Short mmCIF file of N, CA, C and O in Angstrom, two decimals:
data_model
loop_
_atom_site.label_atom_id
_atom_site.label_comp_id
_atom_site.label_asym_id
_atom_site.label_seq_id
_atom_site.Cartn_x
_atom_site.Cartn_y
_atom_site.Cartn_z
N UNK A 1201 -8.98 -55.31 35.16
CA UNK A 1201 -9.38 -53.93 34.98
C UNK A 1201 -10.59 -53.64 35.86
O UNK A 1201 -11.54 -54.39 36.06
N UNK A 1202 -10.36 -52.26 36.41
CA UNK A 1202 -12.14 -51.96 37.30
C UNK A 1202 -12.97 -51.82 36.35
O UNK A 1202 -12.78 -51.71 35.13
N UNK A 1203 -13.89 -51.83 36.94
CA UNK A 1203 -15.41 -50.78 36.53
C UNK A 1203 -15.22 -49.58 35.48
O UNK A 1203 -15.31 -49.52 34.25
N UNK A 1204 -14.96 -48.76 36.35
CA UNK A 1204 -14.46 -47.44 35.59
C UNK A 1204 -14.03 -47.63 34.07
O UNK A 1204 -14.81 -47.29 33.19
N UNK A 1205 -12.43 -48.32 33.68
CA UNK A 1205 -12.06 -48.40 32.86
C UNK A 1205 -12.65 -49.21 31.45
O UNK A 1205 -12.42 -49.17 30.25
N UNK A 1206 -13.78 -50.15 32.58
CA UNK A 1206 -14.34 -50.32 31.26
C UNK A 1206 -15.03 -49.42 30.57
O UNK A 1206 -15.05 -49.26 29.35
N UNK A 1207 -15.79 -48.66 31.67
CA UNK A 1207 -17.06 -47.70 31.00
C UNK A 1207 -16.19 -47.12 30.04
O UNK A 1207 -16.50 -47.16 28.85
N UNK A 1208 -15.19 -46.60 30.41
CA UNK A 1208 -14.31 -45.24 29.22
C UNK A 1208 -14.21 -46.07 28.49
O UNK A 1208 -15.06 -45.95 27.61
N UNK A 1209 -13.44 -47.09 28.32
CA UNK A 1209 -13.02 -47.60 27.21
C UNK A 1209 -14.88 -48.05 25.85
O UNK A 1209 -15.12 -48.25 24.66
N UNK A 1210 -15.44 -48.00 26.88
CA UNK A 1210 -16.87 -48.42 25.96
C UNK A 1210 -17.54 -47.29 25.46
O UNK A 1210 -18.33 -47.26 24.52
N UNK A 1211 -16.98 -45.95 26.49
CA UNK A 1211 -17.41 -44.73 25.82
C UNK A 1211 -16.43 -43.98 24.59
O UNK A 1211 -16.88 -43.20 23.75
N UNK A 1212 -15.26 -44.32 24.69
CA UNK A 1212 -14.41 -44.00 23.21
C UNK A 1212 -14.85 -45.18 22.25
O UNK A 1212 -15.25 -44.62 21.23
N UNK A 1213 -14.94 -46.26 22.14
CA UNK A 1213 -15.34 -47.28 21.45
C UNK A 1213 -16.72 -46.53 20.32
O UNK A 1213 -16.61 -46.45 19.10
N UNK A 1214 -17.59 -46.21 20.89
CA UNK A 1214 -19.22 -45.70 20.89
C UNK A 1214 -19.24 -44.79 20.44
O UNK A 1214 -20.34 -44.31 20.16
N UNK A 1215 -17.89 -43.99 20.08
CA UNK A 1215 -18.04 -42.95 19.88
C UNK A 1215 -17.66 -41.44 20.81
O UNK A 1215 -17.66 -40.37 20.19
N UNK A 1216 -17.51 -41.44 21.51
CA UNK A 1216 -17.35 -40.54 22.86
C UNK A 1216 -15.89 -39.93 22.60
O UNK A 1216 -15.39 -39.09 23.35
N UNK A 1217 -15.54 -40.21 21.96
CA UNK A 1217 -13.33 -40.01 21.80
C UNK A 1217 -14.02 -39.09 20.99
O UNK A 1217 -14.09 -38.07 21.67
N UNK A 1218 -14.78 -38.84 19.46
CA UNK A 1218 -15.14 -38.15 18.56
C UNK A 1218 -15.48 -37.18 18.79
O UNK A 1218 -14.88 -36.22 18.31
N UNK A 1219 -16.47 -36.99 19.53
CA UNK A 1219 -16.86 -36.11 20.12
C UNK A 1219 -15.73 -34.56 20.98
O UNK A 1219 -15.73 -33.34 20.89
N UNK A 1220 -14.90 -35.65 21.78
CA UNK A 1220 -14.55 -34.90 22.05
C UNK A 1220 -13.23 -34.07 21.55
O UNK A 1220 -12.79 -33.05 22.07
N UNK A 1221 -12.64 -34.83 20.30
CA UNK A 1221 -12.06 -34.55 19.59
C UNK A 1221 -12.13 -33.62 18.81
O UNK A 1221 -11.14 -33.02 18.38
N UNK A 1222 -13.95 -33.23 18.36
CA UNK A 1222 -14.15 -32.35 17.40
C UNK A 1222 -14.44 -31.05 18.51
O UNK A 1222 -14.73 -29.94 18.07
N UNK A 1223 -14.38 -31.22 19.47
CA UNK A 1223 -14.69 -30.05 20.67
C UNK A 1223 -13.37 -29.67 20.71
O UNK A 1223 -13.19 -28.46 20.86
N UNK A 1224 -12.82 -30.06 20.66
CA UNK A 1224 -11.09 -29.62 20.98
C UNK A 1224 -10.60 -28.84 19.81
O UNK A 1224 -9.92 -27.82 19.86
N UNK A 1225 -11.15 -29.61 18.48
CA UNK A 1225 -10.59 -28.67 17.21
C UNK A 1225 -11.41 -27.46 17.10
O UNK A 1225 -10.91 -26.45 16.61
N UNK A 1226 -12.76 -27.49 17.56
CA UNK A 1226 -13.80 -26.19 17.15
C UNK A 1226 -12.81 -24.91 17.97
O UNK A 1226 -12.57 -23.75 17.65
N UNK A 1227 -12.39 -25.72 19.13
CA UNK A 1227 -12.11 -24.54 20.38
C UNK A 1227 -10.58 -23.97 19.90
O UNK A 1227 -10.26 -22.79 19.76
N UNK A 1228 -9.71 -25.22 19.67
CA UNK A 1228 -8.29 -24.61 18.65
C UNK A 1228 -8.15 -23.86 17.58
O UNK A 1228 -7.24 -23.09 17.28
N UNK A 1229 -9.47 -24.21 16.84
CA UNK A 1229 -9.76 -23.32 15.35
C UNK A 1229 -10.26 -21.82 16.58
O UNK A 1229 -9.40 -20.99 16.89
N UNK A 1230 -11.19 -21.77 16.93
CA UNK A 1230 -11.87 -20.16 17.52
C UNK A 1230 -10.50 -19.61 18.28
O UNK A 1230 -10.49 -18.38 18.29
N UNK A 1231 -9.41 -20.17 18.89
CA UNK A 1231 -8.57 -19.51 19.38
C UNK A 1231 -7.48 -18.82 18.03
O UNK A 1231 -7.00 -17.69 17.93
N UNK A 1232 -7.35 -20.07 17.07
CA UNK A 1232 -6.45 -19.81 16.19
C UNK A 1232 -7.46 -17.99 15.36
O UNK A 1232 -6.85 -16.97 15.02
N UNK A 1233 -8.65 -18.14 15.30
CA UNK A 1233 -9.49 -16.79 14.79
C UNK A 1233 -8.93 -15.67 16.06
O UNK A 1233 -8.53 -14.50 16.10
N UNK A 1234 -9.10 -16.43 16.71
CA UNK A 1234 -9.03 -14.43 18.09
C UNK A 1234 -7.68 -14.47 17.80
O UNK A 1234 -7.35 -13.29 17.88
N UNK A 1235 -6.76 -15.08 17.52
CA UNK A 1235 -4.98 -14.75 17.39
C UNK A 1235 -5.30 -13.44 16.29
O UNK A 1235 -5.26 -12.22 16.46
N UNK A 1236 -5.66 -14.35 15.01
CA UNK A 1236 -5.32 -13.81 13.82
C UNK A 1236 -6.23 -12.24 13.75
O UNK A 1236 -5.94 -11.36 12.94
N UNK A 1237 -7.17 -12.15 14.59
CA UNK A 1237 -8.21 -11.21 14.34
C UNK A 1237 -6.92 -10.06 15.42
O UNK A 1237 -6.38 -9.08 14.91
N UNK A 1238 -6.74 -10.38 16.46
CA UNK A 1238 -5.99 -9.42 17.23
C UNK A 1238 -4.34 -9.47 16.47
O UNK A 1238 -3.63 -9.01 17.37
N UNK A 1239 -3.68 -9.70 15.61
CA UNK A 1239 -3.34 -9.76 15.26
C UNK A 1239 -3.39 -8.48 13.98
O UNK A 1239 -2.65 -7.50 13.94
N UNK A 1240 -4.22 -8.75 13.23
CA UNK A 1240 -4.73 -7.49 12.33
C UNK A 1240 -5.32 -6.51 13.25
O UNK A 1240 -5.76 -5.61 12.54
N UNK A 1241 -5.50 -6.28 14.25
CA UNK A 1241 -5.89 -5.18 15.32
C UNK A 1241 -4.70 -4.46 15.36
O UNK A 1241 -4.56 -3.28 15.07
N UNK A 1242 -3.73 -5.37 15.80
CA UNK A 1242 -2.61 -5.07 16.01
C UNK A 1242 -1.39 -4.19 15.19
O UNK A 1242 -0.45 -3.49 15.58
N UNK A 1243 -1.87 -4.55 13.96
CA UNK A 1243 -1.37 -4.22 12.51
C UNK A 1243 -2.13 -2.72 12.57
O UNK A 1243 -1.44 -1.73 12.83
N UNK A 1244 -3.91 -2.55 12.27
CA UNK A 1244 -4.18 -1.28 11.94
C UNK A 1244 -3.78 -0.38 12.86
O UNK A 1244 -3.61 0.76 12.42
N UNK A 1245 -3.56 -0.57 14.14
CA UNK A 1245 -3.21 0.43 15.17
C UNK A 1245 -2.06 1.10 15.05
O UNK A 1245 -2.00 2.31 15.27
N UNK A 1246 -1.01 0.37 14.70
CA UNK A 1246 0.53 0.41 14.27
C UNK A 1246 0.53 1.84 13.04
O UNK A 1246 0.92 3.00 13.04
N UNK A 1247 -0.19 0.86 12.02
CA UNK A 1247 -0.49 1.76 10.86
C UNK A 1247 -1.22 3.28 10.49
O UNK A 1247 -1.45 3.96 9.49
N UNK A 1248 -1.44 3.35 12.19
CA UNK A 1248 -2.66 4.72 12.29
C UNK A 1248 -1.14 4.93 12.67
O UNK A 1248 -0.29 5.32 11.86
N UNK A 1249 -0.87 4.60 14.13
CA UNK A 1249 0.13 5.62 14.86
C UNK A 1249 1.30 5.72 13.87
O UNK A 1249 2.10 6.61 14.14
N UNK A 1250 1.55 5.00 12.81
CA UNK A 1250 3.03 5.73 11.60
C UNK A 1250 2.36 6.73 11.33
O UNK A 1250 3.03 7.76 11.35
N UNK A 1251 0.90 6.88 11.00
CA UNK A 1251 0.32 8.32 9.41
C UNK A 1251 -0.06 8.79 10.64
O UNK A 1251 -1.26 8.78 10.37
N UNK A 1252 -0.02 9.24 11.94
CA UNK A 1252 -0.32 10.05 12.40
C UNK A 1252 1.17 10.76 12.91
O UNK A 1252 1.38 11.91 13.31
N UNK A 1253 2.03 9.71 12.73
CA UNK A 1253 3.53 11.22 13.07
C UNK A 1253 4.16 11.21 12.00
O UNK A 1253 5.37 11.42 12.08
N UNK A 1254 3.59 10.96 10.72
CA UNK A 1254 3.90 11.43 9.47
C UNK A 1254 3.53 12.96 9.40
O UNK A 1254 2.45 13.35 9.87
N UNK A 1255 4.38 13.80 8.84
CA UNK A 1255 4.48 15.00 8.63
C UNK A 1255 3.10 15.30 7.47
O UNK A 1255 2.72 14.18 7.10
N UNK A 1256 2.40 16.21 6.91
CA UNK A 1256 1.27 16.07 6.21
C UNK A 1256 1.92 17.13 5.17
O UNK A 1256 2.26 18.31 5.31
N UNK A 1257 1.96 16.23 4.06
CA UNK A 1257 2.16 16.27 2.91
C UNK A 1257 1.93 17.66 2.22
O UNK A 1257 0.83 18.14 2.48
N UNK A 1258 2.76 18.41 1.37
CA UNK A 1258 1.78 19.95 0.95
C UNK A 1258 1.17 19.43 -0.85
O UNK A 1258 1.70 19.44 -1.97
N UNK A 1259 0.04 19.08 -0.41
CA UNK A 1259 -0.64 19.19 -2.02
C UNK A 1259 -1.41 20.50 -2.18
O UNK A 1259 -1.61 21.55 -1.56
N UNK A 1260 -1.70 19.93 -3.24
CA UNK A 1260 -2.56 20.85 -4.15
C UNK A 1260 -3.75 20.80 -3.98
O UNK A 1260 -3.99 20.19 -2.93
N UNK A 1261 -5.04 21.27 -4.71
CA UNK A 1261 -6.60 21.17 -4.21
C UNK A 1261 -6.68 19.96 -5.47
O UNK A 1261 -7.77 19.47 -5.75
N UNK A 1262 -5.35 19.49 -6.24
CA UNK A 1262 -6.25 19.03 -7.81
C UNK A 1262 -5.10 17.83 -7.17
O UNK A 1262 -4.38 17.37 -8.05
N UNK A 1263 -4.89 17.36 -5.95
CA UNK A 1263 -3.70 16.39 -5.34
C UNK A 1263 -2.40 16.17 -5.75
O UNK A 1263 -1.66 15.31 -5.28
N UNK A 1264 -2.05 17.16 -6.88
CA UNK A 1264 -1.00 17.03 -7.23
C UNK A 1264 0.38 17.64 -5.79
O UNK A 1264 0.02 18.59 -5.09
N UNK A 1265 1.59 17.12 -5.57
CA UNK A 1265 2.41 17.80 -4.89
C UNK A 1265 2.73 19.16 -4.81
O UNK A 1265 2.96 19.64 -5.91
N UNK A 1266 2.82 19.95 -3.85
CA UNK A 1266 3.13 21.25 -4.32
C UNK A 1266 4.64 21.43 -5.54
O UNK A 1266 5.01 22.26 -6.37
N UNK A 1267 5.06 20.30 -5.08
CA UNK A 1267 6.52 20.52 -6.23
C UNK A 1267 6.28 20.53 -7.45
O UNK A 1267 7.07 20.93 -8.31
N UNK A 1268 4.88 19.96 -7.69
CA UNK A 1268 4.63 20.23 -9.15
C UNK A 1268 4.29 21.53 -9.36
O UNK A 1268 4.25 21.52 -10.59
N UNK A 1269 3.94 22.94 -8.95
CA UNK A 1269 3.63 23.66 -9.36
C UNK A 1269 4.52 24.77 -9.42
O UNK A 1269 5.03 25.04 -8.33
N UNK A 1270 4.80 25.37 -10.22
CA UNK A 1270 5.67 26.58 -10.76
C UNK A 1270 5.30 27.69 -9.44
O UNK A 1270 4.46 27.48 -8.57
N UNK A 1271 6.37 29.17 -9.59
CA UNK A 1271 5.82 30.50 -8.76
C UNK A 1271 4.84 30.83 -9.31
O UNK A 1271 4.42 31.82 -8.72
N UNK A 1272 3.99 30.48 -10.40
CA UNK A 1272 2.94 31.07 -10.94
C UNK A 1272 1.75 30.33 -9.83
O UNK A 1272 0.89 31.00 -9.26
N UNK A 1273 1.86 29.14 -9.71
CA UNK A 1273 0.58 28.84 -9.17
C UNK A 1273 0.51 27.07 -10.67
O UNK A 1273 0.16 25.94 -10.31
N UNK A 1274 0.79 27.29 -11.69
CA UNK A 1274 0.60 26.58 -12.80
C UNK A 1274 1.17 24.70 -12.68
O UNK A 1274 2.34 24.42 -12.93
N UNK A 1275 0.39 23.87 -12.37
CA UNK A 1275 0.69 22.45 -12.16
C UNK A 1275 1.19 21.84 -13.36
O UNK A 1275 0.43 21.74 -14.32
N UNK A 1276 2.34 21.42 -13.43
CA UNK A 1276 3.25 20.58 -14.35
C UNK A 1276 2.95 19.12 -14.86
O UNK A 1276 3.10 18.56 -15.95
N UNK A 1277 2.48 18.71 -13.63
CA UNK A 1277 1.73 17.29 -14.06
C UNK A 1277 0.65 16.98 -15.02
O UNK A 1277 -0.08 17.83 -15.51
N UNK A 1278 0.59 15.62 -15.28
CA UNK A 1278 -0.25 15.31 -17.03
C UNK A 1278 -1.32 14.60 -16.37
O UNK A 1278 -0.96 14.18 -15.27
N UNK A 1279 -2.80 14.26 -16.75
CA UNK A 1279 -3.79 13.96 -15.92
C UNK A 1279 -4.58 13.31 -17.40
O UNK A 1279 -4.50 13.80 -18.52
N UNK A 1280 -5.48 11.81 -16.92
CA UNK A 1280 -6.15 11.28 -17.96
C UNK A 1280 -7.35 12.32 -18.06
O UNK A 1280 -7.88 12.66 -17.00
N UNK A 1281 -7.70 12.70 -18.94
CA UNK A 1281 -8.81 13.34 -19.35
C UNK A 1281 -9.77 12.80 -20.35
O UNK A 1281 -9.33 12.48 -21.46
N UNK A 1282 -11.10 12.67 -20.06
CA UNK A 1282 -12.09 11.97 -20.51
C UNK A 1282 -12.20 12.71 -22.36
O UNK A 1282 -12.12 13.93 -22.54
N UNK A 1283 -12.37 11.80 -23.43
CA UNK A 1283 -12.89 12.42 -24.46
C UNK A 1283 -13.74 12.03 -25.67
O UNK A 1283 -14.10 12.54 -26.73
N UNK A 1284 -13.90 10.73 -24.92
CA UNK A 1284 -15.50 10.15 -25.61
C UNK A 1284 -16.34 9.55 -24.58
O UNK A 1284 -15.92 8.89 -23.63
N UNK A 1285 -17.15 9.72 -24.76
CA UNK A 1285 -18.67 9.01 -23.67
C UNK A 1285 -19.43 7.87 -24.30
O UNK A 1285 -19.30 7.57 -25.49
N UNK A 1286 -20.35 7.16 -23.34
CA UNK A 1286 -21.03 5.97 -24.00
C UNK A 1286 -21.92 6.47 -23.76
O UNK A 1286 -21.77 7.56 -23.20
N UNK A 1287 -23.37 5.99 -24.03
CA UNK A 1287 -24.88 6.68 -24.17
C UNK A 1287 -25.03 6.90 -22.76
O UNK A 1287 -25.70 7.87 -22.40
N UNK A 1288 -24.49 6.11 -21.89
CA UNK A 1288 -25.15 6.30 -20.69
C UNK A 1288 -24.29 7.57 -19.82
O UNK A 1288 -24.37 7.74 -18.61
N UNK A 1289 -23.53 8.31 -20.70
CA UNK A 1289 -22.22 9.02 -20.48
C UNK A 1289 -21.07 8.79 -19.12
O UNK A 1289 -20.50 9.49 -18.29
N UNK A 1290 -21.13 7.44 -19.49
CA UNK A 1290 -19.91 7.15 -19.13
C UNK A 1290 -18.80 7.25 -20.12
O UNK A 1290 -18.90 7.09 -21.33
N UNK A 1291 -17.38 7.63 -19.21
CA UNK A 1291 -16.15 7.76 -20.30
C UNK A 1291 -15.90 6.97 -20.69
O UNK A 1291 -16.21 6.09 -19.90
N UNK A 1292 -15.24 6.33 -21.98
CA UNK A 1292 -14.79 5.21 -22.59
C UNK A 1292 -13.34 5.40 -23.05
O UNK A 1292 -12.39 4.65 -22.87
N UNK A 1293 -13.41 6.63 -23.70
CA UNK A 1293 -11.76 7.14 -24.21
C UNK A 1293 -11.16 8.39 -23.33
O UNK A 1293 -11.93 9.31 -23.04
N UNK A 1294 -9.70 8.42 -22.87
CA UNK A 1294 -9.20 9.24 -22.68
C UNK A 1294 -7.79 8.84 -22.92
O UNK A 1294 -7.06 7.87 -23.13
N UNK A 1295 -7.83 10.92 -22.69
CA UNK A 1295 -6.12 11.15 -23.48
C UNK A 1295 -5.53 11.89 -22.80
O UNK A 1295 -6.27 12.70 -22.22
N UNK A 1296 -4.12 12.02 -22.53
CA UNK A 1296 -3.36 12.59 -21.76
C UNK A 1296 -3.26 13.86 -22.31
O UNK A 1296 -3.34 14.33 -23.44
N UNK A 1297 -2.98 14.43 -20.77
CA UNK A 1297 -3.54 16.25 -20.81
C UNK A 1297 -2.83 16.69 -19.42
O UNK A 1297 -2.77 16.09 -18.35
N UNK A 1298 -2.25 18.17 -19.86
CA UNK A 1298 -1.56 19.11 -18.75
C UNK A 1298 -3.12 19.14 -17.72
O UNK A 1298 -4.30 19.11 -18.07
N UNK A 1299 -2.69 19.19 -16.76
CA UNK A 1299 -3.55 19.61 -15.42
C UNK A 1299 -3.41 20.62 -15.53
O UNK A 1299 -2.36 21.25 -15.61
N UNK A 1300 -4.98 21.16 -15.58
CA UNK A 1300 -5.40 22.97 -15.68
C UNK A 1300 -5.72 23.30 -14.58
O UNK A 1300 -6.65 24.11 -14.52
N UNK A 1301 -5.21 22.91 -13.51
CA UNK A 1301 -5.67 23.65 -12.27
C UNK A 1301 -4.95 24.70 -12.05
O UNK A 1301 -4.13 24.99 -12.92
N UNK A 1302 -5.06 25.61 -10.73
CA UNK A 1302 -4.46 26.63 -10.32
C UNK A 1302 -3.83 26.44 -9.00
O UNK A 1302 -4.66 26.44 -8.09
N UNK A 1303 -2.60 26.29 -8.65
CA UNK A 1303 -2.44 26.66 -6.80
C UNK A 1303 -3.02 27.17 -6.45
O UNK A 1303 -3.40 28.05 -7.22
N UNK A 1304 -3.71 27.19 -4.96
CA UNK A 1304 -4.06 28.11 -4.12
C UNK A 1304 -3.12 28.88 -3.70
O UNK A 1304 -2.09 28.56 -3.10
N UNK A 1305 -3.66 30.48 -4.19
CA UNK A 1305 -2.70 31.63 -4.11
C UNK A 1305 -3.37 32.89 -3.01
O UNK A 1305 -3.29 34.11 -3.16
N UNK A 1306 -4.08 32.07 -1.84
CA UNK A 1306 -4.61 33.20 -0.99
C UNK A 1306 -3.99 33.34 0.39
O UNK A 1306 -3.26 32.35 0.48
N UNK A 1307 -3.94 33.74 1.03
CA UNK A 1307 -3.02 34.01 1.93
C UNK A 1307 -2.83 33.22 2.55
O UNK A 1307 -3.86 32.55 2.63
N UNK A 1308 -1.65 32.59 3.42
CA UNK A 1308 -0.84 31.57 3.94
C UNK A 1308 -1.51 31.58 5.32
O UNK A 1308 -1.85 32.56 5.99
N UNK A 1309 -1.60 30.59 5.50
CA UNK A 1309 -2.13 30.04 7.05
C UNK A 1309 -1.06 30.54 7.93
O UNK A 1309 0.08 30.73 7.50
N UNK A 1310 -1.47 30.78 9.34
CA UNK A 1310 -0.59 31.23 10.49
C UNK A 1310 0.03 30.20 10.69
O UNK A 1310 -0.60 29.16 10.90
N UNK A 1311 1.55 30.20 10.67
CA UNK A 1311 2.46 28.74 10.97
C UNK A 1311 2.33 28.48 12.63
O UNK A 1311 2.46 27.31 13.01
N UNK A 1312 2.05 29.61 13.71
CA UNK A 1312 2.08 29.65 14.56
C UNK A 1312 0.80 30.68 15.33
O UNK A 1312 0.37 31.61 14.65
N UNK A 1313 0.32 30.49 16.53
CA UNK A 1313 -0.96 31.30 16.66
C UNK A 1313 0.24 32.63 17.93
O UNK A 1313 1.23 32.47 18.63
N UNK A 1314 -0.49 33.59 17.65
CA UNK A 1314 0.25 34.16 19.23
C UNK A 1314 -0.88 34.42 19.90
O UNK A 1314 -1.88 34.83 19.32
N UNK A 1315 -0.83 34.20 21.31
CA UNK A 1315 -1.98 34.99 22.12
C UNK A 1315 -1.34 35.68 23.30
O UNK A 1315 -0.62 34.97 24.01
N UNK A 1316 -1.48 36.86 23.58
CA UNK A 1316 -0.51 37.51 24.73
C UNK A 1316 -1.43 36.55 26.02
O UNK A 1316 -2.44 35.85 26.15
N UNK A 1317 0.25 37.35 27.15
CA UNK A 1317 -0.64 36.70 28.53
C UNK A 1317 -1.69 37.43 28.99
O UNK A 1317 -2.06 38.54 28.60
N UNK A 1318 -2.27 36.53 30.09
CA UNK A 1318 -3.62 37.04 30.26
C UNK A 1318 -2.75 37.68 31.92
O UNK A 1318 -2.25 36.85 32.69
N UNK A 1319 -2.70 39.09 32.21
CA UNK A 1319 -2.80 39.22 33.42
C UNK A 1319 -3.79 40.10 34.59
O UNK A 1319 -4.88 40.49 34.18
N UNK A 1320 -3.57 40.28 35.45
CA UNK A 1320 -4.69 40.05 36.42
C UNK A 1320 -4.68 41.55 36.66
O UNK A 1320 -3.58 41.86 37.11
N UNK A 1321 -5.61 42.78 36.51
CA UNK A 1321 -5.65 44.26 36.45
C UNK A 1321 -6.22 44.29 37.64
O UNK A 1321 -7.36 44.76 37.67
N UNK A 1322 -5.67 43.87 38.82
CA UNK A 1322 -6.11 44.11 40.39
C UNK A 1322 -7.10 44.58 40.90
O UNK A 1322 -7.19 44.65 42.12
#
């Protein structure tokens, strides 16, 4: 055997293999983190661009669906309602209860804007 091969072999012996063994896992573990991190990047971006060509929902001001509410304006849905407090008035008991809200009954948003053309009075 040369020179050389002894030194290596006296530097894994000594310890030197360890070393570089645990350099190799630190660097496999930090790659295996940037996967998984771009990975969930990858995921919330996805998850924006679905709810952004999702159509937007018609609720209510009290979040109920508009389908819950009658031509009156009057919400059908049942809602927990608070009806005992603790000293510090926090709720402790509640009981189911019609939602007393009201639809919004004021005039309908423009579905569409118009603006005439603009032309040029010479």
């Amino acid at each position: 055997m040369s020179g050389w091969m002894w030194w290596g072999l006296a530097f894994m012996l000594l310890g030197g293999g360890s070393w570089i063994g645990e350099s190799v896992r630190s660097a496999l573990k930090a790659r295996h983190t940037r996967k998984l991190e771009l990975q969930r990047a990858e995921t919330e971006r996805q998850r924006a661009l679905d709810a952004a060509n999702r159509p937007p929902e018609p609720v209510c001001g009290c979040t109920h669906h508009l389908a819950k509410h009658d031509k009156q304006g009057t919400c059908h849905e049942r809602v927990q309602a608070p009806v005992e407090w603790d000293a510090d008035r926090k709720p402790v008991k509640f009981e189911e209860r019609p939602c007393n809200c009201q639809q919004y009954v004021g005039p309908e948003p423009l579905g569409t804007v118009y603006a005439p053309e603009i032309t040029d009075r010479g």
